[in-house]
XYZ file of C-alpha atoms in Angstrom:
680
model
C 136.137 75.694 75.829
C 137.357 72.309 77.023
C 140.569 72.062 79.043
C 142.304 70.331 76.163
C 141.240 72.973 73.608
C 142.369 75.660 76.035
C 145.806 74.042 76.334
C 146.152 73.736 72.547
C 145.122 77.350 71.969
C 147.412 78.740 74.661
C 150.389 76.675 73.472
C 149.841 77.852 69.880
C 149.586 81.512 70.885
C 152.592 81.259 73.186
C 154.768 79.703 70.461
C 153.786 82.447 68.019
C 154.387 85.209 70.554
C 157.830 83.836 71.462
C 158.823 83.598 67.790
C 157.770 87.205 67.223
C 159.646 88.401 70.310
C 162.967 86.843 69.262
C 164.875 88.595 66.518
C 166.768 85.481 65.429
C 170.315 86.100 64.289
C 172.993 83.479 63.944
C 171.864 81.408 66.909
C 168.980 81.410 69.362
C 169.777 79.943 72.793
C 167.589 78.604 75.584
C 168.747 81.563 77.702
C 167.405 84.040 75.127
C 164.029 82.286 75.077
C 163.861 82.118 78.883
C 164.449 85.877 79.097
C 161.438 86.753 76.944
C 159.230 83.929 78.211
C 157.527 85.844 81.107
C 156.630 88.734 78.790
C 155.221 86.282 76.250
C 153.028 84.632 78.903
C 151.786 88.065 79.962
C 150.935 88.966 76.354
C 149.044 85.700 75.845
C 147.125 86.230 79.092
C 145.940 89.605 77.807
C 145.045 88.078 74.441
C 143.099 85.144 75.909
C 141.739 86.907 78.957
C 143.116 84.253 81.314
C 145.187 84.408 84.453
C 148.947 83.971 83.945
C 149.138 81.302 86.641
C 146.471 79.264 84.853
C 148.424 79.532 81.604
C 151.674 78.475 83.297
C 149.949 75.503 84.921
C 148.348 74.294 81.680
C 151.395 74.073 79.417
C 154.797 72.391 79.342
C 157.263 75.283 79.581
C 160.332 73.191 78.726
C 158.705 71.602 75.674
C 157.590 74.972 74.300
C 161.013 76.557 74.800
C 162.687 73.566 73.115
C 160.282 73.827 70.186
C 160.972 77.536 69.683
C 164.733 76.976 69.861
C 164.466 74.290 67.181
C 162.506 76.598 64.875
C 165.252 79.210 64.865
C 168.315 76.995 64.736
C 167.550 75.251 61.447
C 170.230 75.954 58.831
C 169.866 75.934 55.063
C 172.469 77.096 52.567
C 171.683 79.111 49.454
C 170.913 77.164 46.260
C 173.487 76.522 43.537
C 172.550 77.778 40.072
C 173.576 77.121 36.488
C 172.063 79.723 34.186
C 172.206 80.867 30.606
C 172.431 84.575 29.964
C 171.342 84.219 26.335
C 168.395 86.555 25.670
C 167.703 86.971 29.390
C 168.240 89.828 31.764
C 167.414 89.919 35.483
C 164.151 91.800 35.854
C 162.654 91.221 39.290
C 164.691 93.937 41.046
C 163.238 96.489 38.602
C 159.605 95.479 39.161
C 159.607 94.244 42.754
C 158.290 97.476 44.261
C 155.476 97.919 41.750
C 154.141 94.351 42.049
C 151.298 93.886 44.518
C 152.304 90.599 46.178
C 148.720 89.655 46.855
C 148.950 85.863 46.487
C 152.460 85.553 47.923
C 151.672 87.567 51.067
C 148.689 85.315 51.793
C 150.741 82.175 51.180
C 153.598 83.428 53.334
C 151.148 84.092 56.172
C 149.964 80.502 55.821
C 153.545 79.156 55.847
C 154.258 81.124 59.029
C 151.689 78.960 60.829
C 153.270 75.714 59.610
C 157.039 76.119 59.211
C 160.070 77.496 61.050
C 160.973 81.121 60.192
C 164.278 80.089 58.593
C 162.489 77.708 56.212
C 159.859 80.285 55.255
C 162.541 82.896 54.580
C 164.482 80.467 52.399
C 161.360 79.595 50.365
C 160.876 83.313 49.811
C 164.460 83.804 48.647
C 164.601 80.738 46.398
C 161.282 81.466 44.682
C 162.578 84.988 43.994
C 165.641 83.428 42.339
C 163.522 81.102 40.193
C 161.049 83.815 39.213
C 163.897 86.115 38.183
C 165.389 83.372 35.969
C 162.029 82.897 34.246
C 160.886 85.444 31.684
C 159.237 88.664 32.841
C 155.541 88.166 31.983
C 155.313 91.822 30.956
C 157.956 91.394 28.252
C 156.252 91.941 24.868
C 156.618 89.617 21.905
C 157.625 85.967 21.766
C 159.654 84.316 24.552
C 160.218 80.872 25.988
C 162.164 79.891 29.131
C 162.877 76.369 30.389
C 164.249 75.516 33.824
C 164.782 72.653 36.270
C 164.719 72.693 40.090
C 166.507 69.792 41.792
C 165.439 69.121 45.359
C 165.433 66.075 47.636
C 162.822 63.339 48.117
C 160.081 64.573 50.466
C 162.036 67.774 51.199
C 159.335 70.369 50.502
C 159.382 70.836 46.719
C 155.596 71.250 46.657
C 155.769 74.130 49.146
C 158.425 75.688 46.915
C 156.465 75.517 43.681
C 153.210 76.649 45.305
C 155.175 79.724 46.416
C 156.507 80.150 42.878
C 152.966 79.883 41.465
C 151.766 82.572 43.892
C 154.578 84.956 42.923
C 154.222 84.222 39.197
C 150.513 85.077 39.353
C 151.296 88.311 41.191
C 153.897 89.196 38.547
C 151.484 88.632 35.662
C 151.394 84.982 34.550
C 147.785 84.277 33.542
C 147.543 80.540 32.790
C 149.202 78.075 35.179
C 149.294 74.340 34.480
C 150.644 71.916 37.081
C 151.571 68.458 35.801
C 151.057 66.230 38.841
C 152.164 62.621 38.529
C 150.624 59.604 36.816
C 147.919 58.609 39.323
C 144.674 60.199 40.493
C 145.760 59.957 44.130
C 148.879 62.091 43.601
C 147.067 64.565 41.356
C 144.333 64.930 43.978
C 146.860 65.410 46.799
C 148.713 68.047 44.764
C 145.430 69.847 44.057
C 144.703 69.936 47.816
C 148.063 71.611 48.461
C 147.434 74.157 45.699
C 143.886 74.777 46.944
C 145.262 75.539 50.386
C 148.201 77.682 49.244
C 146.907 79.442 46.138
C 143.253 78.898 45.177
C 141.769 79.448 48.643
C 138.755 77.134 48.278
C 138.349 73.474 49.204
C 137.703 71.807 45.834
C 137.159 68.380 47.385
C 133.506 69.360 46.931
C 134.047 70.393 43.288
C 135.382 73.450 41.451
C 132.333 75.518 42.439
C 132.773 74.894 46.165
C 132.193 77.905 48.412
C 134.183 76.508 51.355
C 137.300 78.561 51.987
C 140.566 76.952 53.020
C 144.132 78.081 53.736
C 144.863 81.388 51.993
C 141.131 81.800 51.387
C 140.854 82.700 55.059
C 143.687 85.236 54.893
C 143.132 88.978 54.573
C 142.870 90.394 51.036
C 142.343 86.945 49.554
C 139.167 85.329 48.320
C 138.217 82.549 45.941
C 137.468 85.195 43.290
C 141.210 85.862 42.957
C 141.864 82.532 41.181
C 139.754 80.278 38.976
C 140.485 76.561 39.361
C 139.465 74.341 36.443
C 140.275 71.097 38.233
C 139.288 69.831 41.672
C 140.672 67.650 44.452
C 138.002 65.033 43.839
C 139.344 61.635 42.782
C 137.928 62.250 39.279
C 138.667 65.976 39.384
C 141.163 66.038 36.481
C 140.510 68.407 33.577
C 137.191 67.784 31.821
C 135.860 70.024 29.057
C 132.242 69.777 30.217
C 133.246 71.096 33.659
C 135.471 73.815 32.169
C 132.576 75.107 30.052
C 130.557 75.873 33.204
C 133.183 78.318 34.496
C 133.493 82.004 33.683
C 137.248 82.244 33.275
C 138.765 84.130 30.369
C 142.213 83.492 28.913
C 142.593 87.225 28.340
C 141.104 88.311 31.662
C 142.871 89.591 34.773
C 142.154 86.558 36.955
C 144.747 83.727 36.862
C 143.497 80.334 35.695
C 144.982 77.171 37.198
C 144.831 73.549 36.044
C 146.230 70.578 38.002
C 146.479 67.763 35.472
C 147.773 64.169 35.433
C 150.529 63.243 33.004
C 148.066 61.311 30.923
C 147.430 61.765 27.206
C 143.659 62.182 27.497
C 143.436 65.155 29.921
C 146.450 66.826 28.295
C 144.845 66.502 24.846
C 141.495 67.745 26.162
C 143.163 70.746 27.772
C 145.068 71.594 24.589
C 141.941 71.390 22.420
C 139.864 73.392 24.932
C 142.443 76.211 25.049
C 142.523 76.263 21.249
C 138.741 76.572 21.190
C 138.322 79.301 23.825
C 141.296 81.281 22.496
C 139.311 81.747 19.281
C 142.465 82.403 17.277
C 141.936 84.460 14.112
C 142.845 82.982 10.730
C 146.584 82.818 10.243
C 147.396 83.104 13.989
C 148.715 79.829 15.398
C 149.600 80.885 18.941
C 147.795 82.473 21.884
C 149.252 85.955 22.247
C 149.753 88.200 25.298
C 148.750 85.416 27.736
C 151.862 84.331 29.705
C 151.802 80.591 30.443
C 153.595 78.833 33.307
C 153.876 75.037 33.358
C 155.101 73.426 36.587
C 156.192 69.843 35.925
C 156.255 67.907 39.197
C 158.472 64.792 39.044
C 159.950 66.080 35.782
C 162.057 62.958 35.254
C 158.937 60.758 35.141
C 157.001 60.434 31.855
C 158.065 63.924 30.673
C 161.428 62.881 29.208
C 161.349 61.880 25.521
C 162.306 58.193 25.448
C 162.068 57.777 21.670
C 165.407 59.189 20.574
C 165.559 62.469 18.714
C 169.176 63.577 18.942
C 169.155 65.142 15.459
C 167.801 68.720 15.555
C 166.948 68.541 11.836
C 164.848 65.373 12.116
C 161.400 66.575 11.060
C 159.984 63.055 11.170
C 160.809 62.347 14.805
C 157.706 61.468 16.819
C 158.365 62.071 20.541
C 157.007 59.968 23.384
C 153.321 60.691 24.008
C 153.498 62.724 27.237
C 156.599 64.639 26.145
C 154.776 65.527 22.922
C 151.662 66.759 24.752
C 153.655 69.001 27.114
C 155.573 70.513 24.212
C 152.371 71.103 22.245
C 150.899 73.039 25.178
C 154.024 75.176 25.460
C 154.110 75.706 21.715
C 150.485 76.885 21.704
C 151.435 80.049 23.616
C 153.604 82.834 22.274
C 154.905 83.467 25.818
C 155.692 80.516 28.078
C 157.862 79.339 30.952
C 158.420 75.713 31.904
C 159.860 74.743 35.312
C 160.456 71.090 36.121
C 160.889 69.846 39.698
C 162.572 66.562 40.605
C 164.520 64.922 43.400
C 166.150 62.410 41.038
C 167.631 64.306 38.074
C 169.533 61.339 36.636
C 167.277 61.109 33.546
C 167.369 64.889 33.084
C 171.180 64.858 33.160
C 171.184 62.736 30.019
C 168.490 64.569 28.035
C 169.723 65.712 24.611
C 170.210 69.447 24.215
C 167.863 70.281 21.343
C 167.591 74.039 20.950
C 165.003 74.317 18.204
C 163.915 71.078 16.534
C 162.347 71.737 13.165
C 158.970 70.149 13.785
C 155.547 71.201 15.051
C 156.042 70.147 18.665
C 158.519 72.891 19.485
C 161.811 72.456 21.351
C 162.369 69.587 23.779
C 162.143 70.081 27.546
C 165.860 70.415 28.250
C 166.248 73.188 30.909
C 168.175 75.528 28.635
C 167.560 78.636 30.785
C 168.539 77.488 34.269
C 169.074 74.584 36.647
C 168.839 75.150 40.404
C 170.000 72.705 43.060
C 168.197 73.315 46.356
C 170.113 72.671 49.548
C 168.250 70.628 52.148
C 167.591 72.212 55.561
C 169.554 70.889 58.519
C 166.390 69.265 59.917
C 165.807 67.252 56.724
C 166.297 63.507 57.147
C 167.596 62.166 53.849
C 169.365 59.011 52.628
C 172.791 60.098 53.868
C 171.498 60.672 57.415
C 169.369 57.529 57.506
C 171.587 55.019 55.715
C 174.958 56.766 55.601
C 177.459 56.082 52.827
C 180.997 54.838 52.314
C 183.627 56.252 49.957
C 187.384 56.314 49.653
C 187.486 59.763 51.243
C 184.448 60.089 53.488
C 182.287 57.794 55.608
C 178.874 58.286 57.207
C 177.316 55.696 59.531
C 173.675 56.721 59.297
C 171.114 56.527 62.109
C 170.199 53.331 64.030
C 166.672 53.216 62.603
C 166.889 50.449 59.980
C 165.818 46.909 60.762
C 166.442 43.876 58.577
C 163.709 41.631 57.178
C 165.408 38.269 57.538
C 162.810 35.956 59.072
C 162.442 32.677 57.204
C 158.663 33.021 56.882
C 158.794 36.040 54.592
C 160.148 34.197 51.556
C 157.376 31.581 51.915
C 154.757 34.284 52.372
C 155.899 36.411 49.434
C 158.647 35.002 47.169
C 160.790 37.614 45.425
C 159.580 36.715 41.921
C 155.957 35.907 42.684
C 153.207 36.354 40.092
C 149.996 38.366 40.212
C 147.932 35.284 41.172
C 150.149 34.407 44.161
C 148.208 33.902 47.411
C 150.238 34.716 50.551
C 149.326 32.204 53.253
C 148.158 33.750 56.516
C 150.020 30.943 58.296
C 153.266 32.359 56.880
C 152.482 35.962 57.892
C 156.028 37.150 58.749
C 156.975 37.826 62.347
C 158.945 40.890 61.192
C 155.723 42.474 59.896
C 153.964 41.655 63.171
C 156.771 43.412 65.042
C 156.620 46.383 62.656
C 152.860 46.780 63.314
C 153.471 46.555 67.067
C 156.094 49.294 66.640
C 153.545 51.465 64.853
C 151.105 51.157 67.758
C 153.875 52.136 70.191
C 154.982 55.027 67.969
C 151.406 56.380 67.749
C 151.049 56.051 71.520
C 154.308 57.846 72.281
C 153.333 60.713 69.982
C 150.049 61.147 71.879
C 152.168 61.809 74.981
C 154.797 63.984 73.322
C 152.504 66.180 71.269
C 150.021 66.664 74.119
C 147.512 66.904 71.275
C 145.305 64.687 69.118
C 145.769 66.750 65.964
C 148.821 65.066 64.426
C 148.603 62.312 61.804
C 150.401 58.951 61.839
C 151.225 56.657 58.935
C 152.804 53.271 58.336
C 153.897 52.137 54.872
C 153.741 48.504 53.709
C 155.215 48.112 50.214
C 156.018 44.500 49.351
C 154.426 43.802 45.942
C 153.377 45.654 42.794
C 150.417 43.353 42.077
C 147.055 44.799 43.122
C 145.425 41.397 43.740
C 148.274 40.397 46.069
C 148.040 43.783 47.833
C 144.377 43.078 48.583
C 145.273 39.830 50.370
C 148.103 41.515 52.293
C 145.683 44.288 53.319
C 143.172 41.810 54.727
C 145.872 39.972 56.678
C 147.256 43.198 58.154
C 143.735 44.341 59.018
C 143.088 41.011 60.756
C 146.279 41.353 62.824
C 145.376 44.915 63.874
C 141.827 43.840 64.812
C 143.168 41.006 66.982
C 145.620 43.407 68.604
C 142.828 45.816 69.488
C 140.638 43.058 70.928
C 143.545 41.765 73.010
C 144.313 45.245 74.366
C 140.658 45.804 75.224
C 140.396 42.494 77.086
C 143.957 42.410 78.364
C 143.145 42.521 82.061
C 140.610 39.694 81.885
C 141.716 37.331 79.130
C 145.165 37.850 77.735
C 148.000 39.612 79.494
C 150.599 38.648 76.893
C 149.981 41.572 74.480
C 150.979 44.316 76.905
C 153.866 42.165 78.094
C 155.036 41.856 74.481
C 154.667 45.586 73.831
C 156.433 46.442 77.088
C 159.392 44.256 76.166
C 159.526 45.762 72.670
C 159.440 49.291 74.075
C 162.168 48.675 76.612
C 164.524 46.651 74.412
C 163.949 48.425 71.084
C 162.740 52.002 71.571
C 164.407 53.206 74.758
C 167.983 52.247 73.756
C 167.522 53.724 70.266
C 166.083 56.979 71.607
C 168.987 57.264 74.029
C 171.506 56.650 71.221
C 169.932 59.343 69.041
C 169.936 61.788 71.961
C 173.687 61.191 72.266
C 174.221 61.628 68.509
C 172.416 64.989 68.326
C 170.132 66.471 70.958
C 168.468 68.616 68.253
C 166.936 65.496 66.674
C 164.190 65.659 69.293
C 164.455 62.238 70.923
C 162.746 61.731 74.291
C 162.575 58.925 76.851
C 159.293 57.602 78.277
C 158.518 54.814 80.693
C 156.176 52.121 79.410
C 153.885 52.893 82.348
C 153.319 56.344 80.793
C 152.331 54.771 77.466
C 150.147 51.998 78.821
C 146.954 54.039 79.446
C 147.024 55.323 75.823
C 147.744 52.052 73.995
C 144.124 51.168 73.262
C 143.341 54.751 72.199
C 146.207 54.737 69.684
C 145.387 51.259 68.347
C 141.675 52.058 68.017
C 142.383 54.982 65.687
C 144.337 52.947 63.126
C 142.706 52.338 59.735
C 144.237 49.841 57.285
C 143.882 50.989 53.666
C 144.969 49.631 50.331
C 146.328 52.404 48.098
C 145.980 51.197 44.504
C 143.894 51.622 41.378
C 141.269 49.297 42.852
C 140.966 51.230 46.121
C 137.528 52.559 46.995
C 138.963 54.664 49.805
C 141.674 57.310 49.666
C 144.228 58.561 52.166
C 142.302 61.546 53.485
C 144.194 63.333 56.245
C 141.390 65.730 57.139
C 141.007 65.873 60.897
C 137.844 64.356 62.308
C 136.560 66.610 65.119
C 140.104 67.849 65.690
C 141.560 64.326 65.850
C 144.308 63.323 63.422
C 144.198 60.187 61.306
C 146.331 57.042 61.653
C 146.751 54.871 58.552
C 148.566 51.693 57.622
C 148.880 52.216 53.860
C 149.450 49.098 51.764
C 150.266 49.533 48.103
C 152.763 49.457 45.290
C 153.311 51.882 42.431
C 150.938 54.502 43.857
C 153.113 54.718 46.963
C 156.318 54.877 44.937
C 156.534 58.491 43.855
C 155.323 61.884 44.974
C 152.584 60.795 47.378
C 153.115 62.141 50.894
C 152.263 59.978 53.897
C 151.640 62.354 56.790
C 153.462 61.494 60.001
C 155.151 58.443 58.484
C 156.939 56.577 61.262
C 157.148 52.868 60.363
C 158.037 51.615 56.876
C 158.009 47.968 55.830
C 159.588 47.772 52.410
C 160.721 44.778 50.385
C 160.266 45.904 46.791
C 163.740 46.175 45.233
C 164.371 48.280 42.142
C 167.627 48.212 40.239
C 167.344 51.844 39.116
C 168.779 54.702 41.185
C 165.901 57.091 40.566
C 163.113 54.552 41.174
C 164.641 53.256 44.404
C 165.187 56.791 45.731
C 161.619 57.830 44.919
C 160.290 54.759 46.732
C 161.822 56.175 49.913
C 158.698 57.838 51.248
C 160.358 57.837 54.698
C 162.702 60.704 53.816
C 161.609 64.145 54.998
C 160.945 65.869 58.329
C 160.235 64.074 61.604
C 160.068 66.747 64.314
C 160.042 65.240 67.820
C 159.459 61.696 66.585
C 162.486 60.702 64.510
C 163.570 58.266 67.221
C 160.148 56.574 66.951
C 160.674 55.823 63.244
C 161.836 52.493 61.812
C 162.614 51.288 58.292
C 162.219 47.550 57.814
C 163.906 46.298 54.646
C 166.459 43.776 53.403
C 170.202 44.054 53.943
C 170.700 44.290 50.157
C 168.368 47.281 49.839
C 170.058 48.966 52.804
C 173.408 48.595 51.024
C 171.963 49.935 47.771
C 170.622 53.037 49.522
C 174.075 53.701 50.962
C 175.567 53.424 47.467
C 172.963 55.719 45.882
C 173.422 58.218 48.723
C 177.077 58.503 47.805
C 176.374 58.751 44.046
C 173.921 61.591 44.756
C 176.416 63.224 47.139
C 178.989 63.218 44.321
C 176.519 64.556 41.757
C 175.565 67.498 43.970
C 179.231 68.166 44.739
C 180.063 68.389 41.037
C 177.058 70.650 40.462
C 178.266 73.011 43.195
C 181.683 73.179 41.547
C 180.126 73.932 38.150
C 178.013 76.664 39.737
C 181.117 78.294 41.235
C 182.708 78.309 37.784
C 179.706 80.068 36.241
C 178.889 77.236 33.842
C 175.600 76.936 31.921
C 172.851 74.279 31.719
C 174.178 73.121 28.341
C 177.376 72.104 30.124
C 175.435 69.939 32.583
C 177.029 66.736 31.294
C 178.024 65.372 34.675
C 179.376 61.983 35.613
C 177.142 59.714 37.694
C 178.829 56.856 39.550
C 177.931 53.470 38.063
C 176.953 50.442 40.166
C 177.575 46.725 39.480
C 173.986 45.710 40.325
C 171.907 48.804 39.499
C 171.183 51.197 36.641
C 171.132 54.983 36.929
C 167.723 55.193 35.240
C 165.818 53.297 32.520
C 167.673 52.377 29.326
C 165.301 54.515 27.245
C 166.204 57.613 29.246
C 169.903 56.708 29.108
C 170.086 56.613 25.315
C 172.359 59.695 25.277
C 174.356 58.701 28.365
């Protein structure tokens, strides 16, 4: 084992041993960790068969203790719930002991290796709440539950619904359909997460892959426990010819899972295939005794009926295409539960409440059974923390991480209302984008020092146009700048000393003061100070690992964050709509964004920079215009108000049908699209 691999293995084992040795409680202090530290080192020495002195000499004691303290001192409040008690009784407490939590136990073991204990516990509690509000899959006869889970952008909704899927399968749901965005890239990424947390095989090699992954390597779990009908391949959406090669049975004991785009074709194919394999007898219109669960990721996108339909007696109403297809799938099963997930519920707020429309598509997707608002953990970095907000009663300043795109070249390079045939001149390549790329190189370098590991991923987002042809030109210009930067760093001592001088000045005038400010704001945010001399030997290594990729429908390459020989990936991702919703950019540190939207929900979803930034928040920067910064502050306050009103309604025991909340209007923006606002 190499010295580096030894250090990584020892650090991992030591962190796990320390977490197990500390009971938790209200607060874990450095003193508590220091007391159990010697015993933890001794235990790891016995486990690894290495001398304790060698272990002590190979790891950073302070960094490990700080990490453990952070894991325990994350706070997250309980969710707020609106629920309807019509035709529903709590059931989980009656069946909990008899259920064999086969899939959930494996998934929880996986989460324990990735997340702080507080976060894992909260996922367990919240998914229990959601499962209990759904229908008991063992209930005989006809039933139908509809719910909505409101989270925050990039806050961990996928981890939540993978946990819910695992528990639902354990409880008895047999067919699980996940509706995953509008693009292949997001559907594929969602499938990867479900493969890791539920299926247990790596379907990037197809649905018949034998390579185990995630829970597939956990005890009591194997790929035979779930049958996946879709794969993580780019073209791995549901196809009937692939489905016919599998041995799954709607009425069997093994759960079947489908991860499908919100696209008419795969949804129609899936509906027709289920009809065919169900082999319904004459006179029977629905699949019986096969509980269905549909998880609708980004439930405010495409799923909402935008064609009217406020009259429950309107038999002629023809819903929007995707809304119709989802309802047809639900209506095909006698027993079904639908759970939508979204971070921007503005469109869902204004959905009409149609209990039982008298047409063949079944009831609309209004969450009649329950609505849950998830609280964000204390380590979540959302719009209020990043941008702050201003109101008559409360002010928040935000963090000093935003930078303004105001150089004169940008407007010549990419005018605000350019067309799809616009050609950005390389001579007008904006200096602000050059600085942002330099910042990304420095951020990647600093993380190499902080993490003491090569396994983490780094990403930079460039989102300046929706036109694919223009994105291709931008990609080539960014790639050219990165190539020149690498060449200059490689030849710096002999040819050009200005690059390191430029990076040194940027580090000392931009990063060090900001890191120091964030340390003063909150020491738990994980900021650290480094001399440029510590970064300098790693600059070329960090720059050499950066790949520049276009993320669009024309892309031949995809963002694949698989480690290469234990080394993480570093991407500069350039795109438009594909980067706007749902897609996760691992280790995102630098964002360059000049794509305004005048809709609350669209602008919020474009904020891929929200989320968790352990130990590198101070290395992050958001480059955008002053107008967009102001808009984010305004939306942050509108969302803050919406959640506050929801909490008050929850305290009063109100129901989803009473979810007619006010959303603060804005002079320059809309809450959501006009079609979704027809009942607002």
